[in-house]
GROMACS .gro file of C-alpha atoms in nm:
model
   81
    1MET     CA    1 -14.571  12.893  32.014
    2LYS     CA    2 -14.504  12.765  32.364
    3LYS     CA    3 -14.255  12.482  32.380
    4ASN     CA    4 -14.336  12.376  32.734
    5LYS     CA    5 -14.690  12.275  32.639
    6GLN     CA    6 -14.749  11.901  32.620
    7ILE     CA    7 -14.788  11.773  32.264
    8THR     CA    8 -14.878  11.419  32.155
    9VAL     CA    9 -14.654  11.261  31.890
   10PRO     CA   10 -14.658  10.909  31.747
   11ALA     CA   11 -14.389  10.674  31.875
   12ASN     CA   12 -14.233  10.648  31.529
   13ALA     CA   13 -14.161  11.023  31.539
   14VAL     CA   14 -13.920  10.979  31.831
   15VAL     CA   15 -13.560  10.874  31.784
   16TRP     CA   16 -13.322  10.798  32.068
   17TRP     CA   17 -12.964  10.921  32.058
   18ASP     CA   18 -12.716  10.990  32.338
   19ASP     CA   19 -12.970  10.865  32.596
   20LYS     CA   20 -13.214  11.139  32.495
   21ALA     CA   21 -13.539  11.153  32.302
   22TRP     CA   22 -13.543  11.364  31.985
   23VAL     CA   23 -13.785  11.449  31.707
   24TYR     CA   24 -13.713  11.605  31.370
   25VAL     CA   25 -13.900  11.926  31.298
   26GLU     CA   26 -13.942  12.042  30.940
   27LYS     CA   27 -13.807  12.396  30.904
   28GLY     CA   28 -13.831  12.431  30.528
   29SER     CA   29 -13.826  12.238  30.205
   30TYR     CA   30 -13.598  11.941  30.279
   31VAL     CA   31 -13.467  12.109  30.595
   32PHE     CA   32 -13.512  11.909  30.914
   33VAL     CA   33 -13.380  12.000  31.258
   34ARG     CA   34 -13.327  11.740  31.530
   35THR     CA   35 -13.493  11.879  31.842
   36PRO     CA   36 -13.469  11.740  32.196
   37VAL     CA   37 -13.796  11.655  32.366
   38GLU     CA   38 -13.886  11.536  32.713
   39ILE     CA   39 -14.128  11.247  32.724
   40THR     CA   40 -14.380  11.319  32.995
   41LYS     CA   41 -14.612  11.026  32.933
   42THR     CA   42 -14.633  10.706  32.727
   43LEU     CA   43 -14.984  10.650  32.599
   44GLU     CA   44 -15.151  10.311  32.557
   45ASN     CA   45 -15.162  10.350  32.179
   46GLY     CA   46 -14.782  10.378  32.166
   47ALA     CA   47 -14.774  10.754  32.127
   48TYR     CA   48 -14.589  10.989  32.360
   49THR     CA   49 -14.679  11.313  32.527
   50VAL     CA   50 -14.374  11.539  32.501
   51THR     CA   51 -14.255  11.889  32.578
   52GLY     CA   52 -13.989  12.081  32.389
   53ILE     CA   53 -14.171  12.151  32.064
   54ALA     CA   54 -14.449  12.389  31.970
   55SER     CA   55 -14.793  12.272  31.862
   56SER     CA   56 -14.733  12.455  31.533
   57ASP     CA   57 -14.414  12.257  31.459
   58VAL     CA   58 -14.433  12.005  31.175
   59VAL     CA   59 -14.291  11.682  31.319
   60VAL     CA   60 -14.148  11.417  31.087
   61THR     CA   61 -14.316  11.080  31.142
   62THR     CA   62 -14.166  10.870  30.861
   63GLY     CA   63 -13.796  10.810  30.799
   64VAL     CA   64 -13.680  10.954  31.130
   65GLN     CA   65 -13.409  10.692  31.182
   66LEU     CA   66 -13.284  10.756  30.829
   67LEU     CA   67 -13.257  11.129  30.904
   68LEU     CA   68 -13.052  11.053  31.216
   69SER     CA   69 -12.828  10.814  31.023
   70GLU     CA   70 -12.766  11.072  30.752
   71GLU     CA   71 -12.696  11.342  31.009
   72MET     CA   72 -12.445  11.120  31.190
   73ARG     CA   73 -12.283  11.015  30.864
   74GLY     CA   74 -12.235  11.382  30.776
   75ASN     CA   75 -12.081  11.449  31.116
   76MET     CA   76 -11.840  11.157  31.074
   77HIS     CA   77 -11.709  11.303  30.747
   78MET     CA   78 -11.641  11.636  30.919
   79GLU     CA   79 -11.452  11.464  31.202
   80ASP     CA   80 -11.230  11.280  30.951
   81ASP     CA   81 -11.108  11.606  30.795
   0.00000   0.00000   0.00000
């Protein structure tokens, strides 16, 4: 479960926030954790080679921007309190 190993992920799995690349990793039923990754290479097919996740991690590839939006919306409500 090494996280410094290079893993290939599709471009649509990567979301950019705060000048950093992130992916969402599924941790359970409807539980997704935003995880920072370092892009080490951009491939010709539009995919990325990244470090920061394990090869056994289940990476979300659809609806990633929606997950980020929902996460940020939840954080905004907490800041208003």
